[in-house]
Amino acid sequence: AKHEGLSSTKFYEHSYDDYAFEDQWFHMNLKQALEHNEFCMYYQPQVNIETMEVTGLEALIRWNHPSKGQISPQKFIPFAEVTGLIVPLGDWILRQAVEQILVLEHNGYDDVRISVNISPEQFKHPAFIDTLTAILSERSVSPSKLRLEITETMAIDHESAVIARLHKLDEMGVTVALDDFGTGYSSLKYLSLFPIHCLKIDRSFIDDITSNVKNEAIVRSIIDLADNLQLEVVAEGVESKEVLHHLQQLGNQTIQGYYFSKPMPTDQLLPWMESFAKS
Ligand code: C2E
Ligand code: CA
Ligand code: CA
Ligand code: CA
């Protein structure tokens, strides 16, 4: 097999001509957007179903383009990954999350963790662990306040390197969630191999849980599996009271979704947390 370094990206094999005009536009503008501070982080609450307390927040990036308006991460993250810009952008995201942890601490929210999505290209970069360690220690933030959301697809090329890195994170005290759980190609294998702490059940299983008996059975089984493996479970994409009540019958989990709140800009976050605690 062809040897590839940890930081290599198979996407580099494409020629520039393969990309449509819109893609080229992203290539040219993402770097500038980072330099011009056009990105910002939104945060979406994660609520424990038993205590009804906010236990975490997921950091979700937004691009406020000066003329195009807000651009979805689903559109630009893939191009940040292709160009390698995800590495400096990812560092910026981690720094933002760490600052937000300090803001939460200063406001008395000592038990709220921030989850950050990590792209495979960022996770596999040789400097990732050192950079993460530096970002946390520069601001004296406890590693336990940070959770990384990864997907199992990152293990396709470099399984043993990924596992070694996950062990390092575990030693540091940074917890890891397996994102989009159930949609990957070999979930159970990675559950056995990865030292992780949390499963995020993909929104596609949660959406129609009240009417789709198969998805209901799958969600029930994932919660059971997580329980047996002593992993936390986050159900994402909960939009209605009906879905919430249904999930409540299936056992202890954390809930994330529009039902509680859409992702919020930082200026709305503390007021929301305060009013939620009172309700
Ligand atoms: P994801 O990690 O699966 O994030 C969950 C997505 O579901 C978010 O979309 C969130 O806004 C949306 N969502 C949350 N609750 C609900 C709900 O009740 N209903 C519906 N319909 N949607 C809900 P968003 O913010 O557009 O992000 C999309 C994807 O972009 C993320 O999927 C993640 O893969 C990627 N992404 C976002 N921010 C970052 C980032 O900072 N770094 C990296 N590497 N990727 C990111
Ligand atoms: Ca996520
Ligand atoms: Ca998802
Ligand atoms: Ca995802």
Short mmCIF file of C-alpha atoms and ligand atoms in Angstrom, two decimals:
data_model
loop_
_atom_site.label_atom_id
_atom_site.label_comp_id
_atom_site.label_asym_id
_atom_site.label_seq_id
_atom_site.Cartn_x
_atom_site.Cartn_y
_atom_site.Cartn_z
CA ALA A 1 0.00 0.00 0.00
CA LYS A 2 1.08 3.54 -0.68
CA HIS A 3 2.65 5.16 2.35
CA GLU A 4 0.87 8.27 3.51
CA GLY A 5 1.93 10.58 6.31
CA LEU A 6 -0.55 11.43 9.03
CA SER A 7 -1.25 14.83 7.61
CA SER A 8 -1.69 13.82 3.98
CA THR A 9 -5.03 14.24 2.29
CA LYS A 10 -6.19 12.08 -0.56
CA PHE A 11 -8.14 15.03 -1.92
CA TYR A 12 -4.96 16.74 -3.09
CA GLU A 13 -4.93 14.28 -5.98
CA HIS A 14 -7.75 16.17 -7.68
CA SER A 15 -6.68 18.77 -10.18
CA TYR A 16 -7.89 22.32 -9.78
CA ASP A 17 -10.03 21.95 -12.92
CA ASP A 18 -12.14 19.28 -11.24
CA TYR A 19 -13.75 21.89 -9.07
CA ALA A 20 -16.82 23.82 -10.07
CA PHE A 21 -16.78 27.58 -9.94
CA GLU A 22 -18.38 27.71 -6.52
CA ASP A 23 -15.71 25.41 -5.14
CA GLN A 24 -12.95 27.64 -6.48
CA TRP A 25 -14.68 30.55 -4.86
CA PHE A 26 -14.41 28.78 -1.50
CA HIS A 27 -10.75 27.98 -2.11
CA MET A 28 -9.93 31.59 -2.70
CA ASN A 29 -12.00 33.09 0.08
CA LEU A 30 -11.72 30.86 3.16
CA LYS A 31 -8.20 31.95 4.05
CA GLN A 32 -9.13 35.58 3.68
CA ALA A 33 -12.26 35.02 5.76
CA LEU A 34 -10.11 33.70 8.62
CA GLU A 35 -7.76 36.69 8.34
CA HIS A 36 -10.73 39.10 8.23
CA ASN A 37 -12.47 37.51 11.22
CA GLU A 38 -15.59 36.56 9.30
CA PHE A 39 -16.15 33.32 11.23
CA CYS A 40 -17.96 33.06 14.52
CA MET A 41 -19.05 30.24 16.81
CA TYR A 42 -22.62 29.43 17.75
CA TYR A 43 -23.45 27.19 20.70
CA GLN A 44 -26.29 24.70 21.10
CA PRO A 45 -27.28 23.40 24.55
CA GLN A 46 -27.20 19.73 25.54
CA VAL A 47 -29.67 18.98 28.34
CA ASN A 48 -29.67 15.98 30.65
CA ILE A 49 -33.09 14.40 30.47
CA GLU A 50 -33.27 13.40 34.15
CA THR A 51 -31.92 16.51 35.84
CA MET A 52 -33.08 18.93 33.11
CA GLU A 53 -29.75 20.70 33.47
CA VAL A 54 -27.52 21.99 30.70
CA THR A 55 -24.49 19.71 30.83
CA GLY A 56 -22.85 20.78 27.61
CA LEU A 57 -22.81 23.03 24.58
CA GLU A 58 -21.87 22.06 21.05
CA ALA A 59 -19.75 24.64 19.24
CA LEU A 60 -20.92 25.10 15.64
CA ILE A 61 -19.14 27.41 13.26
CA ARG A 62 -20.80 30.07 11.09
CA TRP A 63 -19.36 32.21 8.30
CA ASN A 64 -20.75 35.71 8.14
CA HIS A 65 -19.81 36.67 4.62
CA PRO A 66 -19.85 40.46 4.06
CA SER A 67 -22.00 40.25 0.91
CA LYS A 68 -23.37 36.67 0.80
CA GLY A 69 -24.70 36.62 4.36
CA GLN A 70 -24.38 33.61 6.66
CA ILE A 71 -22.93 30.51 5.02
CA SER A 72 -23.56 27.02 6.45
CA PRO A 73 -20.61 24.91 7.66
CA GLN A 74 -21.97 22.06 5.55
CA LYS A 75 -20.98 24.15 2.54
CA PHE A 76 -17.56 25.46 3.52
CA ILE A 77 -16.09 22.88 5.96
CA PRO A 78 -15.54 20.33 3.16
CA PHE A 79 -13.47 22.91 1.26
CA ALA A 80 -11.55 23.89 4.35
CA GLU A 81 -10.72 20.18 4.61
CA VAL A 82 -9.69 19.89 0.96
CA THR A 83 -7.38 22.90 1.11
CA GLY A 84 -5.83 22.12 4.49
CA LEU A 85 -7.19 25.38 5.89
CA ILE A 86 -9.12 23.26 8.40
CA VAL A 87 -5.90 23.05 10.44
CA PRO A 88 -5.53 26.80 11.24
CA LEU A 89 -9.33 27.18 11.23
CA GLY A 90 -9.64 24.24 13.62
CA ASP A 91 -7.08 25.82 15.97
CA TRP A 92 -9.08 29.04 15.87
CA ILE A 93 -12.27 27.09 16.71
CA LEU A 94 -10.56 25.40 19.68
CA ARG A 95 -9.34 28.78 20.95
CA GLN A 96 -12.86 30.21 20.70
CA ALA A 97 -14.28 27.23 22.60
CA VAL A 98 -11.67 27.61 25.35
CA GLU A 99 -12.50 31.33 25.72
CA GLN A 100 -16.18 30.39 25.97
CA ILE A 101 -15.40 27.86 28.71
CA LEU A 102 -13.77 30.71 30.68
CA VAL A 103 -16.81 32.94 30.15
CA LEU A 104 -19.05 30.15 31.45
CA GLU A 105 -16.81 29.61 34.48
CA HIS A 106 -16.81 33.32 35.28
CA ASN A 107 -20.59 33.22 35.25
CA GLY A 108 -20.85 30.28 37.63
CA TYR A 109 -21.40 27.51 35.08
CA ASP A 110 -18.69 25.19 36.35
CA ASP A 111 -20.17 21.93 35.12
CA VAL A 112 -20.82 22.83 31.50
CA ARG A 113 -18.60 21.19 28.93
CA ILE A 114 -18.03 22.44 25.40
CA SER A 115 -18.01 19.96 22.52
CA VAL A 116 -16.00 20.81 19.43
CA ASN A 117 -16.30 19.08 16.06
CA ILE A 118 -12.93 17.88 14.82
CA SER A 119 -12.37 17.11 11.13
CA PRO A 120 -10.29 14.02 10.31
CA GLU A 121 -7.62 16.18 8.63
CA GLN A 122 -7.31 18.23 11.80
CA PHE A 123 -7.26 15.22 14.12
CA LYS A 124 -4.59 13.45 12.08
CA HIS A 125 -2.28 16.46 11.81
CA PRO A 126 1.03 15.66 13.58
CA ALA A 127 0.80 18.81 15.71
CA PHE A 128 -2.80 18.29 16.84
CA ILE A 129 -2.20 17.00 20.39
CA ASP A 130 0.57 19.53 21.10
CA THR A 131 -1.53 22.41 19.82
CA LEU A 132 -4.53 21.28 21.85
CA THR A 133 -2.38 20.96 24.99
CA ALA A 134 -0.95 24.44 24.43
CA ILE A 135 -4.37 26.02 23.83
CA LEU A 136 -5.72 24.54 27.08
CA SER A 137 -2.69 25.38 29.22
CA GLU A 138 -2.28 28.94 27.87
CA ARG A 139 -5.68 29.74 29.38
CA SER A 140 -5.45 27.29 32.32
CA VAL A 141 -8.57 25.46 31.22
CA SER A 142 -9.12 21.95 32.53
CA PRO A 143 -9.05 19.36 29.70
CA SER A 144 -12.18 17.82 31.21
CA LYS A 145 -14.14 20.92 30.13
CA LEU A 146 -13.51 20.11 26.50
CA ARG A 147 -15.09 17.30 24.50
CA LEU A 148 -14.10 16.42 20.95
CA GLU A 149 -16.72 15.15 18.50
CA ILE A 150 -15.19 12.85 15.93
CA THR A 151 -16.58 10.44 13.37
CA GLU A 152 -15.43 6.89 12.85
CA THR A 153 -14.67 7.58 9.18
CA MET A 154 -11.40 9.17 10.28
CA ALA A 155 -10.02 5.72 11.08
CA ILE A 156 -10.29 4.49 7.48
CA ASP A 157 -6.67 5.21 6.55
CA HIS A 158 -4.79 5.30 9.82
CA GLU A 159 -6.59 3.12 12.32
CA SER A 160 -3.73 2.45 14.74
CA ALA A 161 -2.52 6.07 14.69
CA VAL A 162 -6.05 7.25 15.43
CA ILE A 163 -6.40 4.82 18.31
CA ALA A 164 -3.03 5.87 19.77
CA ARG A 165 -4.12 9.49 19.60
CA LEU A 166 -7.42 8.71 21.30
CA HIS A 167 -5.53 7.04 24.14
CA LYS A 168 -3.38 10.15 24.50
CA LEU A 169 -6.51 12.32 24.75
CA ASP A 170 -7.96 9.95 27.33
CA GLU A 171 -4.78 10.30 29.42
CA MET A 172 -5.03 14.08 29.14
CA GLY A 173 -8.62 14.00 30.38
CA VAL A 174 -10.20 15.28 27.17
CA THR A 175 -13.36 13.26 26.49
CA VAL A 176 -14.43 12.16 23.03
CA ALA A 177 -17.85 11.61 21.50
CA LEU A 178 -18.49 9.50 18.42
CA ASP A 179 -20.63 11.74 16.22
CA ASP A 180 -23.35 10.69 13.74
CA PHE A 181 -23.38 7.28 15.41
CA GLY A 182 -25.14 4.61 13.38
CA THR A 183 -24.47 6.15 9.98
CA GLY A 184 -20.87 4.91 9.57
CA TYR A 185 -19.60 1.81 7.89
CA SER A 186 -18.40 -0.21 10.85
CA SER A 187 -19.66 1.33 14.04
CA LEU A 188 -19.42 -1.68 16.34
CA LYS A 189 -15.82 -2.40 15.46
CA TYR A 190 -14.83 1.14 16.45
CA LEU A 191 -16.88 0.98 19.62
CA SER A 192 -14.69 -1.89 20.65
CA LEU A 193 -11.40 -0.31 19.51
CA PHE A 194 -11.82 3.38 20.37
CA PRO A 195 -11.35 4.65 23.94
CA ILE A 196 -14.32 7.03 23.76
CA HIS A 197 -16.80 8.39 26.29
CA CYS A 198 -19.99 9.27 24.48
CA LEU A 199 -22.19 8.28 21.54
CA LYS A 200 -24.18 10.85 19.62
CA ILE A 201 -27.16 9.18 17.99
CA ASP A 202 -27.60 10.65 14.53
CA ARG A 203 -30.56 12.91 13.91
CA SER A 204 -31.83 10.61 11.15
CA PHE A 205 -32.81 7.98 13.76
CA ILE A 206 -34.39 10.51 16.12
CA ASP A 207 -36.54 12.50 13.68
CA ASP A 208 -39.40 10.03 13.26
CA ILE A 209 -38.95 7.96 16.40
CA THR A 210 -42.61 8.32 17.38
CA SER A 211 -43.85 6.82 14.10
CA ASN A 212 -41.02 4.63 12.79
CA VAL A 213 -40.85 1.42 14.81
CA LYS A 214 -37.54 0.40 13.26
CA ASN A 215 -35.81 3.63 14.20
CA GLU A 216 -37.37 3.42 17.64
CA ALA A 217 -35.90 -0.07 18.07
CA ILE A 218 -32.50 1.13 16.82
CA VAL A 219 -32.44 4.07 19.24
CA ARG A 220 -33.55 1.82 22.09
CA SER A 221 -30.73 -0.60 21.23
CA ILE A 222 -28.11 2.14 20.99
CA ILE A 223 -29.10 3.48 24.42
CA ASP A 224 -28.90 -0.06 25.79
CA LEU A 225 -25.54 -0.66 24.15
CA ALA A 226 -24.14 2.61 25.48
CA ASP A 227 -25.41 1.72 28.93
CA ASN A 228 -23.69 -1.67 28.81
CA LEU A 229 -20.45 -0.05 27.62
CA GLN A 230 -20.77 2.71 30.22
CA LEU A 231 -20.86 5.44 27.62
CA GLU A 232 -22.94 8.59 27.73
CA VAL A 233 -25.56 9.04 25.03
CA VAL A 234 -26.57 12.26 23.31
CA ALA A 235 -29.66 12.21 21.11
CA GLU A 236 -29.35 14.99 18.53
CA GLY A 237 -32.06 16.66 16.49
CA VAL A 238 -34.87 16.59 19.05
CA GLU A 239 -37.41 19.07 17.72
CA SER A 240 -40.67 18.29 19.53
CA LYS A 241 -42.12 17.53 22.93
CA GLU A 242 -43.45 14.22 21.54
CA VAL A 243 -39.94 13.06 20.61
CA LEU A 244 -38.57 14.26 23.95
CA HIS A 245 -41.24 12.33 25.88
CA HIS A 246 -40.64 9.27 23.79
CA LEU A 247 -36.90 9.38 24.47
CA GLN A 248 -37.52 9.92 28.18
CA GLN A 249 -39.15 6.48 28.30
CA LEU A 250 -36.06 4.86 26.82
CA GLY A 251 -33.63 5.77 29.60
CA ASN A 252 -31.04 8.26 30.68
CA GLN A 253 -29.58 10.43 27.97
CA THR A 254 -28.65 13.92 27.02
CA ILE A 255 -30.82 15.73 24.50
CA GLN A 256 -29.77 18.28 21.91
CA GLY A 257 -32.09 19.91 19.42
CA TYR A 258 -34.31 22.75 18.34
CA TYR A 259 -36.85 21.73 21.01
CA PHE A 260 -34.59 23.31 23.63
CA SER A 261 -32.76 25.76 21.41
CA LYS A 262 -31.24 26.32 18.01
CA PRO A 263 -27.50 27.06 18.04
CA MET A 264 -27.07 30.60 19.46
CA PRO A 265 -24.51 33.37 19.03
CA THR A 266 -22.50 34.06 22.19
CA ASP A 267 -24.44 37.20 23.18
CA GLN A 268 -27.66 35.14 23.46
CA LEU A 269 -26.11 32.21 25.29
CA LEU A 270 -25.87 33.42 28.89
CA PRO A 271 -29.34 35.02 28.90
CA TRP A 272 -30.74 31.74 27.53
CA MET A 273 -28.88 29.68 30.17
CA GLU A 274 -30.21 31.92 32.91
CA SER A 275 -33.84 31.72 31.79
CA PHE A 276 -33.60 27.97 31.20
CA ALA A 277 -32.31 27.40 34.74
CA LYS A 278 -35.33 29.30 36.10
CA SER A 279 -37.92 27.48 33.99
P1 C2E B 1 -23.10 17.88 13.22
O1 C2E B 1 -21.82 17.84 13.99
O2 C2E B 1 -23.86 16.61 13.09
O3 C2E B 1 -23.97 19.02 13.94
C1 C2E B 1 -25.35 18.97 14.15
C2 C2E B 1 -26.10 19.80 13.15
O4 C2E B 1 -27.51 19.61 13.37
C3 C2E B 1 -25.85 21.31 13.26
O5 C2E B 1 -25.93 21.86 11.95
C4 C2E B 1 -27.05 21.76 14.11
O6 C2E B 1 -27.36 23.13 13.93
C5 C2E B 1 -28.12 20.88 13.54
N1 C2E B 1 -29.23 20.68 14.48
C6 C2E B 1 -29.20 20.69 15.83
N2 C2E B 1 -30.42 20.43 16.35
C7 C2E B 1 -31.26 20.25 15.31
C8 C2E B 1 -32.67 19.97 15.20
O7 C2E B 1 -33.40 19.80 16.19
N3 C2E B 1 -33.17 19.85 13.94
C9 C2E B 1 -32.41 20.01 12.82
N4 C2E B 1 -33.00 19.89 11.63
N5 C2E B 1 -31.09 20.28 12.90
C10 C2E B 1 -30.51 20.40 14.12
P2 C2E B 1 -24.85 22.93 11.45
O8 C2E B 1 -24.52 23.88 12.56
O9 C2E B 1 -25.35 23.49 10.17
O10 C2E B 1 -23.56 22.05 11.19
C11 C2E B 1 -23.56 21.08 10.17
C12 C2E B 1 -22.32 20.23 10.20
O11 C2E B 1 -21.17 21.02 9.90
C13 C2E B 1 -22.04 19.61 11.57
O12 C2E B 1 -22.85 18.46 11.73
C14 C2E B 1 -20.57 19.33 11.46
O13 C2E B 1 -20.35 18.13 10.74
C15 C2E B 1 -20.07 20.51 10.62
N6 C2E B 1 -19.55 21.55 11.53
C16 C2E B 1 -20.21 22.55 12.15
N7 C2E B 1 -19.38 23.30 12.91
C17 C2E B 1 -18.15 22.75 12.76
C18 C2E B 1 -16.85 23.05 13.31
O14 C2E B 1 -16.67 23.98 14.13
N8 C2E B 1 -15.80 22.26 12.92
C19 C2E B 1 -15.98 21.21 12.06
N9 C2E B 1 -14.92 20.47 11.73
N10 C2E B 1 -17.20 20.88 11.54
C20 C2E B 1 -18.26 21.64 11.89
CA CA B 2 -21.27 17.24 16.01
CA CA B 3 -25.06 14.64 13.09
CA CA B 4 -21.38 15.46 11.14
#
